[in-house]
Amino acid sequence: MSKFGRRIKQAPDGFDYIEPTLTALENELREKVNEPHEGLRKTESQWPIHQINWQKSRYIYDLYYTYGRISKELYDYCITNKIVDAALIAKWKKPGYERLCSTYVINPRNYKFGTVSICRVPKQSLAPGTEIEDPMTGCRGCASGSTSNIFGNKYGQYLAAIQVAREERMAQREAIRRQLQEEEEADRAAEKSDEEDEDGDSDDNQGVSTGRGKKLSNEDEDEEDLGPVGAPDGSSGPKKVDVWVTSDQERNVELDDGMVGELAGDAKREAMMAMSKSNLGKGNRPDNGPAGKRSRPN
């Protein structure tokens, strides 16, 4: 049983849909932390921690806000049990922070002169040829308006988009399989009705039907069944499932506007509501002047 199955609160329905990917990311993080760090810079050993935390949080965020594949109850469960980074997700709901890599890079206390990381500066505002790489997170640019992989490795991939694309591809393959089966059944029915024809013609028809069935089987065997993003034991049926994809496969995944700089609709509404409540609270607060210099009543 994974660490997510040992939570105090019972997991809501649909948790088995996200548990394989979360387990794979936890295992990946454990392996990276236990790897030897010889030859790495002092802060470079911290990169996988920030990057996998971003990918795990982004996975849940996109499944809920962008694709609507998980329920509000399951989303709140992940927030409450600290499965994802709630502070980072809260920043993603604000304009200009849709692709933020970590809350560390926007804290002025962590950088000289009270500024933020260079990865927060848009590329068009930098001199040509400027190399962008945050020393603590390894981010190569998380400012809004860019669609590139913010880490330049597999941890910058959008796992929710990959999972949805795989599910759609599997559905298309299943539809094609059913169509070919229906055509094969129709050919067999036609053969039975033509039993009085010559044996040679009957054999030719049987050969065509059998060849079609073999073609479908060969295509299924040649194409790797990646299945969902992950599985609790790292497998999907008899074949192994990989959480990440290669760069060539990633280029074929269409990223939603809410994932490349434009704020998702539900997230934008929640951010506006939070801002309005904050402003309302400030407006109702009485103005008694600075602390220690309150005005005396007349």
PDB file of C-alpha atoms in Angstrom:
ATOM      1  CA  MET A   1       0.000   0.000   0.000  1.00  0.00           C
ATOM      2  CA  SER A   2       1.302   3.450  -0.887  1.00  0.00           C
ATOM      3  CA  LYS A   3       1.759   6.271   1.603  1.00  0.00           C
ATOM      4  CA  PHE A   4      -1.392   7.906   0.240  1.00  0.00           C
ATOM      5  CA  GLY A   5      -3.525   4.960   1.317  1.00  0.00           C
ATOM      6  CA  ARG A   6      -2.472   5.409   4.959  1.00  0.00           C
ATOM      7  CA  ARG A   7      -4.025   8.822   5.489  1.00  0.00           C
ATOM      8  CA  ILE A   8      -6.117   9.386   8.588  1.00  0.00           C
ATOM      9  CA  LYS A   9      -9.127  10.506   6.598  1.00  0.00           C
ATOM     10  CA  GLN A  10     -10.693   8.030   4.217  1.00  0.00           C
ATOM     11  CA  ALA A  11      -9.876   8.936   0.619  1.00  0.00           C
ATOM     12  CA  PRO A  12     -12.931   9.978  -1.425  1.00  0.00           C
ATOM     13  CA  ASP A  13     -14.136   8.250  -4.555  1.00  0.00           C
ATOM     14  CA  GLY A  14     -11.861   8.693  -7.548  1.00  0.00           C
ATOM     15  CA  PHE A  15      -8.620   8.594  -5.602  1.00  0.00           C
ATOM     16  CA  ASP A  16      -7.609   5.409  -7.403  1.00  0.00           C
ATOM     17  CA  TYR A  17      -7.564   7.507 -10.596  1.00  0.00           C
ATOM     18  CA  ILE A  18      -4.703   9.712  -9.342  1.00  0.00           C
ATOM     19  CA  GLU A  19      -2.953   7.369  -6.904  1.00  0.00           C
ATOM     20  CA  PRO A  20      -0.795   5.608  -9.545  1.00  0.00           C
ATOM     21  CA  THR A  21       0.796   8.849 -10.692  1.00  0.00           C
ATOM     22  CA  LEU A  22       1.237  10.195  -7.166  1.00  0.00           C
ATOM     23  CA  THR A  23       2.896   6.958  -6.105  1.00  0.00           C
ATOM     24  CA  ALA A  24       5.233   7.032  -9.105  1.00  0.00           C
ATOM     25  CA  LEU A  25       6.264  10.603  -8.293  1.00  0.00           C
ATOM     26  CA  GLU A  26       6.875   9.748  -4.633  1.00  0.00           C
ATOM     27  CA  ASN A  27       9.053   6.806  -5.639  1.00  0.00           C
ATOM     28  CA  GLU A  28      10.958   9.025  -8.058  1.00  0.00           C
ATOM     29  CA  LEU A  29      11.540  11.627  -5.353  1.00  0.00           C
ATOM     30  CA  ARG A  30      12.774   8.995  -2.914  1.00  0.00           C
ATOM     31  CA  GLU A  31      15.248   7.673  -5.469  1.00  0.00           C
ATOM     32  CA  LYS A  32      16.567  11.143  -6.302  1.00  0.00           C
ATOM     33  CA  VAL A  33      17.045  12.057  -2.649  1.00  0.00           C
ATOM     34  CA  ASN A  34      18.944   8.841  -1.963  1.00  0.00           C
ATOM     35  CA  GLU A  35      21.209   9.216  -4.992  1.00  0.00           C
ATOM     36  CA  PRO A  36      24.839  10.271  -4.327  1.00  0.00           C
ATOM     37  CA  HIS A  37      25.409  13.990  -4.803  1.00  0.00           C
ATOM     38  CA  GLU A  38      29.077  13.942  -5.625  1.00  0.00           C
ATOM     39  CA  GLY A  39      29.986  16.337  -8.416  1.00  0.00           C
ATOM     40  CA  LEU A  40      26.847  18.441  -8.003  1.00  0.00           C
ATOM     41  CA  ARG A  41      26.628  21.993  -6.846  1.00  0.00           C
ATOM     42  CA  LYS A  42      25.461  22.573  -3.290  1.00  0.00           C
ATOM     43  CA  THR A  43      21.979  23.685  -4.352  1.00  0.00           C
ATOM     44  CA  GLU A  44      21.679  21.384  -7.356  1.00  0.00           C
ATOM     45  CA  SER A  45      20.854  18.432  -5.123  1.00  0.00           C
ATOM     46  CA  GLN A  46      17.639  20.291  -4.176  1.00  0.00           C
ATOM     47  CA  TRP A  47      16.382  20.553  -7.741  1.00  0.00           C
ATOM     48  CA  PRO A  48      14.398  17.275  -7.814  1.00  0.00           C
ATOM     49  CA  ILE A  49      12.566  18.273  -4.623  1.00  0.00           C
ATOM     50  CA  HIS A  50      11.282  21.538  -6.096  1.00  0.00           C
ATOM     51  CA  GLN A  51      10.677  20.093  -9.545  1.00  0.00           C
ATOM     52  CA  ILE A  52       8.747  16.989  -8.491  1.00  0.00           C
ATOM     53  CA  ASN A  53       6.746  19.072  -6.042  1.00  0.00           C
ATOM     54  CA  TRP A  54       5.785  21.358  -8.947  1.00  0.00           C
ATOM     55  CA  GLN A  55       4.864  18.442 -11.203  1.00  0.00           C
ATOM     56  CA  LYS A  56       2.766  16.695  -8.576  1.00  0.00           C
ATOM     57  CA  SER A  57       0.885  19.871  -7.672  1.00  0.00           C
ATOM     58  CA  ARG A  58       0.407  20.789 -11.330  1.00  0.00           C
ATOM     59  CA  TYR A  59      -0.996  17.332 -12.054  1.00  0.00           C
ATOM     60  CA  ILE A  60      -3.767  17.709  -9.476  1.00  0.00           C
ATOM     61  CA  TYR A  61      -4.380  21.366 -10.381  1.00  0.00           C
ATOM     62  CA  ASP A  62      -4.861  20.611 -14.090  1.00  0.00           C
ATOM     63  CA  LEU A  63      -7.021  17.550 -13.500  1.00  0.00           C
ATOM     64  CA  TYR A  64      -9.417  19.675 -11.450  1.00  0.00           C
ATOM     65  CA  TYR A  65      -9.370  23.120 -13.059  1.00  0.00           C
ATOM     66  CA  THR A  66      -8.394  22.426 -16.676  1.00  0.00           C
ATOM     67  CA  TYR A  67      -9.931  19.039 -17.437  1.00  0.00           C
ATOM     68  CA  GLY A  68     -12.473  18.492 -14.658  1.00  0.00           C
ATOM     69  CA  ARG A  69     -11.456  14.847 -14.210  1.00  0.00           C
ATOM     70  CA  ILE A  70     -11.541  14.868 -10.395  1.00  0.00           C
ATOM     71  CA  SER A  71     -14.147  16.099  -7.937  1.00  0.00           C
ATOM     72  CA  LYS A  72     -13.975  19.067  -5.592  1.00  0.00           C
ATOM     73  CA  GLU A  73     -13.971  16.664  -2.653  1.00  0.00           C
ATOM     74  CA  LEU A  74     -10.918  14.833  -3.995  1.00  0.00           C
ATOM     75  CA  TYR A  75      -9.148  18.107  -4.744  1.00  0.00           C
ATOM     76  CA  ASP A  76      -9.770  19.367  -1.205  1.00  0.00           C
ATOM     77  CA  TYR A  77      -8.585  16.018   0.157  1.00  0.00           C
ATOM     78  CA  CYS A  78      -5.230  16.463  -1.602  1.00  0.00           C
ATOM     79  CA  ILE A  79      -4.921  19.989  -0.216  1.00  0.00           C
ATOM     80  CA  THR A  80      -5.901  19.056   3.342  1.00  0.00           C
ATOM     81  CA  ASN A  81      -3.554  16.070   3.518  1.00  0.00           C
ATOM     82  CA  LYS A  82      -0.678  18.088   2.015  1.00  0.00           C
ATOM     83  CA  ILE A  83      -0.334  15.757  -0.930  1.00  0.00           C
ATOM     84  CA  VAL A  84       0.187  18.849  -3.057  1.00  0.00           C
ATOM     85  CA  ASP A  85       1.642  22.286  -2.364  1.00  0.00           C
ATOM     86  CA  ALA A  86      -1.348  24.443  -1.421  1.00  0.00           C
ATOM     87  CA  ALA A  87       0.698  27.664  -1.296  1.00  0.00           C
ATOM     88  CA  LEU A  88       2.033  27.112  -4.805  1.00  0.00           C
ATOM     89  CA  ILE A  89      -1.426  26.326  -6.180  1.00  0.00           C
ATOM     90  CA  ALA A  90      -2.786  29.479  -4.567  1.00  0.00           C
ATOM     91  CA  LYS A  91      -0.173  31.494  -6.455  1.00  0.00           C
ATOM     92  CA  TRP A  92      -1.134  29.844  -9.760  1.00  0.00           C
ATOM     93  CA  LYS A  93      -4.604  31.343  -9.392  1.00  0.00           C
ATOM     94  CA  LYS A  94      -3.204  34.879  -9.566  1.00  0.00           C
ATOM     95  CA  PRO A  95      -2.466  36.594 -12.880  1.00  0.00           C
ATOM     96  CA  GLY A  96       1.223  36.534 -13.707  1.00  0.00           C
ATOM     97  CA  TYR A  97       1.955  33.445 -11.594  1.00  0.00           C
ATOM     98  CA  GLU A  98       0.253  30.773 -13.735  1.00  0.00           C
ATOM     99  CA  ARG A  99       3.523  28.878 -14.337  1.00  0.00           C
ATOM    100  CA  LEU A 100       5.369  29.675 -11.104  1.00  0.00           C
ATOM    101  CA  CYS A 101       7.956  26.979 -10.357  1.00  0.00           C
ATOM    102  CA  SER A 102       8.191  27.469  -6.594  1.00  0.00           C
ATOM    103  CA  THR A 103       7.227  29.965  -3.913  1.00  0.00           C
ATOM    104  CA  TYR A 104      10.933  30.160  -3.060  1.00  0.00           C
ATOM    105  CA  VAL A 105      11.773  32.161  -6.189  1.00  0.00           C
ATOM    106  CA  ILE A 106       9.357  35.022  -5.388  1.00  0.00           C
ATOM    107  CA  ASN A 107      10.517  35.562  -1.806  1.00  0.00           C
ATOM    108  CA  PRO A 108      12.803  38.645  -1.769  1.00  0.00           C
ATOM    109  CA  ARG A 109      14.496  37.383   1.390  1.00  0.00           C
ATOM    110  CA  ASN A 110      16.097  34.582  -0.598  1.00  0.00           C
ATOM    111  CA  TYR A 111      17.895  36.870  -3.071  1.00  0.00           C
ATOM    112  CA  LYS A 112      20.258  39.815  -2.968  1.00  0.00           C
ATOM    113  CA  PHE A 113      18.998  43.378  -3.082  1.00  0.00           C
ATOM    114  CA  GLY A 114      15.452  42.281  -2.198  1.00  0.00           C
ATOM    115  CA  THR A 115      14.621  41.061  -5.710  1.00  0.00           C
ATOM    116  CA  VAL A 116      13.275  37.776  -7.094  1.00  0.00           C
ATOM    117  CA  SER A 117      14.805  35.002  -9.169  1.00  0.00           C
ATOM    118  CA  ILE A 118      15.860  35.549 -12.770  1.00  0.00           C
ATOM    119  CA  CYS A 119      13.464  32.796 -13.831  1.00  0.00           C
ATOM    120  CA  ARG A 120      10.593  35.202 -13.096  1.00  0.00           C
ATOM    121  CA  VAL A 121      11.838  37.717 -15.681  1.00  0.00           C
ATOM    122  CA  PRO A 122      10.220  37.365 -19.153  1.00  0.00           C
ATOM    123  CA  LYS A 123      12.701  36.401 -21.839  1.00  0.00           C
ATOM    124  CA  GLN A 124      11.811  39.434 -23.957  1.00  0.00           C
ATOM    125  CA  SER A 125      12.961  41.665 -21.089  1.00  0.00           C
ATOM    126  CA  LEU A 126      16.418  40.091 -20.954  1.00  0.00           C
ATOM    127  CA  ALA A 127      19.400  40.681 -23.188  1.00  0.00           C
ATOM    128  CA  PRO A 128      19.763  38.224 -26.083  1.00  0.00           C
ATOM    129  CA  GLY A 129      21.736  35.155 -25.106  1.00  0.00           C
ATOM    130  CA  THR A 130      21.063  35.503 -21.378  1.00  0.00           C
ATOM    131  CA  GLU A 131      21.041  32.090 -19.709  1.00  0.00           C
ATOM    132  CA  ILE A 132      18.108  31.580 -17.347  1.00  0.00           C
ATOM    133  CA  GLU A 133      18.546  29.073 -14.541  1.00  0.00           C
ATOM    134  CA  ASP A 134      17.542  29.510 -10.945  1.00  0.00           C
ATOM    135  CA  PRO A 135      20.304  28.089  -8.706  1.00  0.00           C
ATOM    136  CA  MET A 136      17.872  26.637  -6.145  1.00  0.00           C
ATOM    137  CA  THR A 137      15.124  25.112  -8.327  1.00  0.00           C
ATOM    138  CA  GLY A 138      16.791  24.722 -11.723  1.00  0.00           C
ATOM    139  CA  CYS A 139      13.928  26.626 -13.369  1.00  0.00           C
ATOM    140  CA  ARG A 140      14.658  27.975 -16.839  1.00  0.00           C
ATOM    141  CA  GLY A 141      11.883  30.492 -16.965  1.00  0.00           C
ATOM    142  CA  CYS A 142       8.410  30.361 -15.410  1.00  0.00           C
ATOM    143  CA  ALA A 143       7.154  33.804 -16.393  1.00  0.00           C
ATOM    144  CA  SER A 144       3.741  34.022 -18.064  1.00  0.00           C
ATOM    145  CA  GLY A 145       3.498  33.977 -21.843  1.00  0.00           C
ATOM    146  CA  SER A 146       5.815  31.047 -22.506  1.00  0.00           C
ATOM    147  CA  THR A 147       4.900  27.461 -23.391  1.00  0.00           C
ATOM    148  CA  SER A 148       8.323  25.869 -22.965  1.00  0.00           C
ATOM    149  CA  ASN A 149       9.245  23.224 -20.421  1.00  0.00           C
ATOM    150  CA  ILE A 150      10.193  25.279 -17.372  1.00  0.00           C
ATOM    151  CA  PHE A 151      12.781  22.768 -16.141  1.00  0.00           C
ATOM    152  CA  GLY A 152      13.982  21.428 -19.470  1.00  0.00           C
ATOM    153  CA  ASN A 153      13.552  17.814 -18.327  1.00  0.00           C
ATOM    154  CA  LYS A 154      10.817  15.266 -17.677  1.00  0.00           C
ATOM    155  CA  TYR A 155       9.772  16.974 -14.446  1.00  0.00           C
ATOM    156  CA  GLY A 156       8.506  19.935 -16.454  1.00  0.00           C
ATOM    157  CA  GLN A 157       5.998  17.839 -18.399  1.00  0.00           C
ATOM    158  CA  TYR A 158       2.269  18.307 -17.870  1.00  0.00           C
ATOM    159  CA  LEU A 159       1.209  14.862 -16.670  1.00  0.00           C
ATOM    160  CA  ALA A 160      -2.497  15.687 -16.716  1.00  0.00           C
ATOM    161  CA  ALA A 161      -2.342  16.561 -20.421  1.00  0.00           C
ATOM    162  CA  ILE A 162      -0.382  13.387 -21.090  1.00  0.00           C
ATOM    163  CA  GLN A 163      -2.875  11.240 -19.218  1.00  0.00           C
ATOM    164  CA  VAL A 164      -5.896  12.770 -20.954  1.00  0.00           C
ATOM    165  CA  ALA A 165      -4.214  12.381 -24.361  1.00  0.00           C
ATOM    166  CA  ARG A 166      -3.507   8.713 -23.648  1.00  0.00           C
ATOM    167  CA  GLU A 167      -7.078   8.095 -22.576  1.00  0.00           C
ATOM    168  CA  GLU A 168      -8.391   9.702 -25.744  1.00  0.00           C
ATOM    169  CA  ARG A 169      -5.998   7.672 -27.872  1.00  0.00           C
ATOM    170  CA  MET A 170      -7.071   4.468 -26.154  1.00  0.00           C
ATOM    171  CA  ALA A 171     -10.716   5.359 -26.744  1.00  0.00           C
ATOM    172  CA  GLN A 172     -10.026   5.927 -30.447  1.00  0.00           C
ATOM    173  CA  ARG A 173      -8.204   2.616 -30.722  1.00  0.00           C
ATOM    174  CA  GLU A 174     -11.075   0.851 -29.008  1.00  0.00           C
ATOM    175  CA  ALA A 175     -13.560   2.434 -31.421  1.00  0.00           C
ATOM    176  CA  ILE A 176     -11.468   1.289 -34.404  1.00  0.00           C
ATOM    177  CA  ARG A 177     -11.226  -2.194 -32.922  1.00  0.00           C
ATOM    178  CA  ARG A 178     -14.992  -2.422 -32.504  1.00  0.00           C
ATOM    179  CA  GLN A 179     -15.529  -1.175 -36.055  1.00  0.00           C
ATOM    180  CA  LEU A 180     -13.202  -3.814 -37.498  1.00  0.00           C
ATOM    181  CA  GLN A 181     -14.879  -6.507 -35.440  1.00  0.00           C
ATOM    182  CA  GLU A 182     -18.279  -5.459 -36.725  1.00  0.00           C
ATOM    183  CA  GLU A 183     -16.998  -5.537 -40.304  1.00  0.00           C
ATOM    184  CA  GLU A 184     -15.519  -8.979 -39.733  1.00  0.00           C
ATOM    185  CA  GLU A 185     -18.789 -10.258 -38.299  1.00  0.00           C
ATOM    186  CA  ALA A 186     -20.619  -8.825 -41.316  1.00  0.00           C
ATOM    187  CA  ASP A 187     -18.201 -10.635 -43.663  1.00  0.00           C
ATOM    188  CA  ARG A 188     -18.793 -13.892 -41.822  1.00  0.00           C
ATOM    189  CA  ALA A 189     -22.544 -13.448 -42.066  1.00  0.00           C
ATOM    190  CA  ALA A 190     -22.202 -12.824 -45.797  1.00  0.00           C
ATOM    191  CA  GLU A 191     -20.125 -15.982 -46.144  1.00  0.00           C
ATOM    192  CA  LYS A 192     -22.770 -18.057 -44.408  1.00  0.00           C
ATOM    193  CA  SER A 193     -25.454 -16.733 -46.732  1.00  0.00           C
ATOM    194  CA  ASP A 194     -23.313 -17.599 -49.768  1.00  0.00           C
ATOM    195  CA  GLU A 195     -22.585 -21.207 -48.789  1.00  0.00           C
ATOM    196  CA  GLU A 196     -23.983 -22.384 -52.102  1.00  0.00           C
ATOM    197  CA  ASP A 197     -21.300 -20.489 -54.026  1.00  0.00           C
ATOM    198  CA  GLU A 198     -18.190 -22.146 -55.300  1.00  0.00           C
ATOM    199  CA  ASP A 199     -15.645 -23.351 -52.764  1.00  0.00           C
ATOM    200  CA  GLY A 200     -12.922 -21.203 -54.261  1.00  0.00           C
ATOM    201  CA  ASP A 201     -14.885 -18.001 -53.822  1.00  0.00           C
ATOM    202  CA  SER A 202     -15.743 -18.982 -50.272  1.00  0.00           C
ATOM    203  CA  ASP A 203     -12.075 -19.617 -49.459  1.00  0.00           C
ATOM    204  CA  ASP A 204     -11.060 -16.222 -50.869  1.00  0.00           C
ATOM    205  CA  ASN A 205     -13.618 -14.410 -48.721  1.00  0.00           C
ATOM    206  CA  GLN A 206     -12.502 -16.303 -45.644  1.00  0.00           C
ATOM    207  CA  GLY A 207      -8.897 -15.327 -46.338  1.00  0.00           C
ATOM    208  CA  VAL A 208      -9.760 -11.637 -46.584  1.00  0.00           C
ATOM    209  CA  SER A 209     -11.643 -11.712 -43.289  1.00  0.00           C
ATOM    210  CA  THR A 210      -8.886 -13.554 -41.499  1.00  0.00           C
ATOM    211  CA  GLY A 211      -6.241 -11.157 -42.837  1.00  0.00           C
ATOM    212  CA  ARG A 212      -8.151  -8.171 -41.509  1.00  0.00           C
ATOM    213  CA  GLY A 213      -8.306  -9.695 -38.054  1.00  0.00           C
ATOM    214  CA  LYS A 214      -4.592 -10.398 -38.101  1.00  0.00           C
ATOM    215  CA  LYS A 215      -3.863  -6.829 -39.155  1.00  0.00           C
ATOM    216  CA  LEU A 216      -5.708  -5.471 -36.157  1.00  0.00           C
ATOM    217  CA  SER A 217      -3.872  -7.812 -33.843  1.00  0.00           C
ATOM    218  CA  ASN A 218      -0.472  -6.854 -35.258  1.00  0.00           C
ATOM    219  CA  GLU A 219      -1.178  -3.139 -34.870  1.00  0.00           C
ATOM    220  CA  ASP A 220      -2.138  -3.659 -31.241  1.00  0.00           C
ATOM    221  CA  GLU A 221       1.045  -5.602 -30.615  1.00  0.00           C
ATOM    222  CA  ASP A 222       3.308  -3.086 -32.373  1.00  0.00           C
ATOM    223  CA  GLU A 223       1.874  -0.009 -30.642  1.00  0.00           C
ATOM    224  CA  GLU A 224       3.013   0.327 -27.057  1.00  0.00           C
ATOM    225  CA  ASP A 225       0.081   0.468 -24.657  1.00  0.00           C
ATOM    226  CA  LEU A 226       1.100   3.260 -22.329  1.00  0.00           C
ATOM    227  CA  GLY A 227      -2.313   3.201 -20.651  1.00  0.00           C
ATOM    228  CA  PRO A 228      -2.910   5.770 -17.923  1.00  0.00           C
ATOM    229  CA  VAL A 229      -0.083   7.824 -16.517  1.00  0.00           C
ATOM    230  CA  GLY A 230       0.692   5.244 -13.843  1.00  0.00           C
ATOM    231  CA  ALA A 231      -0.462   2.262 -11.848  1.00  0.00           C
ATOM    232  CA  PRO A 232       0.009   1.392  -8.152  1.00  0.00           C
ATOM    233  CA  ASP A 233       2.492  -1.338  -9.006  1.00  0.00           C
ATOM    234  CA  GLY A 234       4.019   0.457 -11.986  1.00  0.00           C
ATOM    235  CA  SER A 235       2.125  -1.594 -14.538  1.00  0.00           C
ATOM    236  CA  SER A 236      -1.070  -1.584 -16.571  1.00  0.00           C
ATOM    237  CA  GLY A 237      -2.069  -5.168 -17.176  1.00  0.00           C
ATOM    238  CA  PRO A 238       0.747  -7.167 -18.695  1.00  0.00           C
ATOM    239  CA  LYS A 239       2.660  -4.104 -19.926  1.00  0.00           C
ATOM    240  CA  LYS A 240       4.723  -1.612 -17.961  1.00  0.00           C
ATOM    241  CA  VAL A 241       3.472   1.946 -17.724  1.00  0.00           C
ATOM    242  CA  ASP A 242       5.775   4.956 -17.853  1.00  0.00           C
ATOM    243  CA  VAL A 243       4.726   8.148 -16.085  1.00  0.00           C
ATOM    244  CA  TRP A 244       6.709  10.467 -18.349  1.00  0.00           C
ATOM    245  CA  VAL A 245       6.971  10.604 -22.111  1.00  0.00           C
ATOM    246  CA  THR A 246       9.793  11.298 -24.530  1.00  0.00           C
ATOM    247  CA  SER A 247      10.292  14.728 -26.036  1.00  0.00           C
ATOM    248  CA  ASP A 248       8.887  13.587 -29.401  1.00  0.00           C
ATOM    249  CA  GLN A 249       5.703  12.335 -27.770  1.00  0.00           C
ATOM    250  CA  GLU A 250       5.379  15.461 -25.663  1.00  0.00           C
ATOM    251  CA  ARG A 251       5.311  17.661 -28.752  1.00  0.00           C
ATOM    252  CA  ASN A 252       2.159  15.841 -29.887  1.00  0.00           C
ATOM    253  CA  VAL A 253       0.316  16.668 -26.660  1.00  0.00           C
ATOM    254  CA  GLU A 254      -1.831  19.767 -27.092  1.00  0.00           C
ATOM    255  CA  LEU A 255      -1.576  21.974 -24.014  1.00  0.00           C
ATOM    256  CA  ASP A 256      -4.678  23.821 -22.920  1.00  0.00           C
ATOM    257  CA  ASP A 257      -4.583  27.618 -22.698  1.00  0.00           C
ATOM    258  CA  GLY A 258      -5.018  27.346 -18.937  1.00  0.00           C
ATOM    259  CA  MET A 259      -1.698  25.482 -18.754  1.00  0.00           C
ATOM    260  CA  VAL A 260       0.536  27.854 -20.692  1.00  0.00           C
ATOM    261  CA  GLY A 261      -0.101  31.225 -19.124  1.00  0.00           C
ATOM    262  CA  GLU A 262      -3.847  31.892 -19.327  1.00  0.00           C
ATOM    263  CA  LEU A 263      -5.597  31.403 -16.008  1.00  0.00           C
ATOM    264  CA  ALA A 264      -8.164  28.590 -15.902  1.00  0.00           C
ATOM    265  CA  GLY A 265     -11.744  29.827 -15.613  1.00  0.00           C
ATOM    266  CA  ASP A 266     -12.603  28.323 -12.228  1.00  0.00           C
ATOM    267  CA  ALA A 267      -9.238  29.315 -10.784  1.00  0.00           C
ATOM    268  CA  LYS A 268      -9.696  32.885 -11.998  1.00  0.00           C
ATOM    269  CA  ARG A 269     -13.118  33.126 -10.354  1.00  0.00           C
ATOM    270  CA  GLU A 270     -11.738  31.797  -7.069  1.00  0.00           C
ATOM    271  CA  ALA A 271      -8.865  34.291  -7.204  1.00  0.00           C
ATOM    272  CA  MET A 272     -11.245  37.186  -7.835  1.00  0.00           C
ATOM    273  CA  MET A 273     -13.460  36.099  -4.947  1.00  0.00           C
ATOM    274  CA  ALA A 274     -10.453  35.874  -2.613  1.00  0.00           C
ATOM    275  CA  MET A 275      -9.273  39.339  -3.647  1.00  0.00           C
ATOM    276  CA  SER A 276     -12.727  40.835  -3.161  1.00  0.00           C
ATOM    277  CA  LYS A 277     -13.002  39.315   0.315  1.00  0.00           C
ATOM    278  CA  SER A 278      -9.575  40.649   1.203  1.00  0.00           C
ATOM    279  CA  ASN A 279     -10.426  44.141   0.004  1.00  0.00           C
ATOM    280  CA  LEU A 280     -13.758  44.006   1.811  1.00  0.00           C
ATOM    281  CA  GLY A 281     -12.024  43.113   5.053  1.00  0.00           C
ATOM    282  CA  LYS A 282      -9.626  46.015   4.684  1.00  0.00           C
ATOM    283  CA  GLY A 283     -12.486  48.375   3.907  1.00  0.00           C
ATOM    284  CA  ASN A 284     -14.440  47.463   7.025  1.00  0.00           C
ATOM    285  CA  ARG A 285     -11.393  47.909   9.260  1.00  0.00           C
ATOM    286  CA  PRO A 286     -11.553  51.236  11.169  1.00  0.00           C
ATOM    287  CA  ASP A 287      -8.772  53.692  10.430  1.00  0.00           C
ATOM    288  CA  ASN A 288      -7.330  54.684  13.814  1.00  0.00           C
ATOM    289  CA  GLY A 289      -4.008  55.858  12.465  1.00  0.00           C
ATOM    290  CA  PRO A 290      -0.611  54.264  13.069  1.00  0.00           C
ATOM    291  CA  ALA A 291      -0.079  51.976  15.993  1.00  0.00           C
ATOM    292  CA  GLY A 292       0.627  53.906  19.211  1.00  0.00           C
ATOM    293  CA  LYS A 293      -0.839  57.146  17.804  1.00  0.00           C
ATOM    294  CA  ARG A 294      -4.539  56.505  18.024  1.00  0.00           C
ATOM    295  CA  SER A 295      -6.710  59.616  18.061  1.00  0.00           C
ATOM    296  CA  ARG A 296      -8.457  60.484  21.266  1.00  0.00           C
ATOM    297  CA  PRO A 297     -12.231  60.614  21.316  1.00  0.00           C
ATOM    298  CA  ASN A 298     -13.668  64.131  21.571  1.00  0.00           C
TER     299      ASN A 298
END
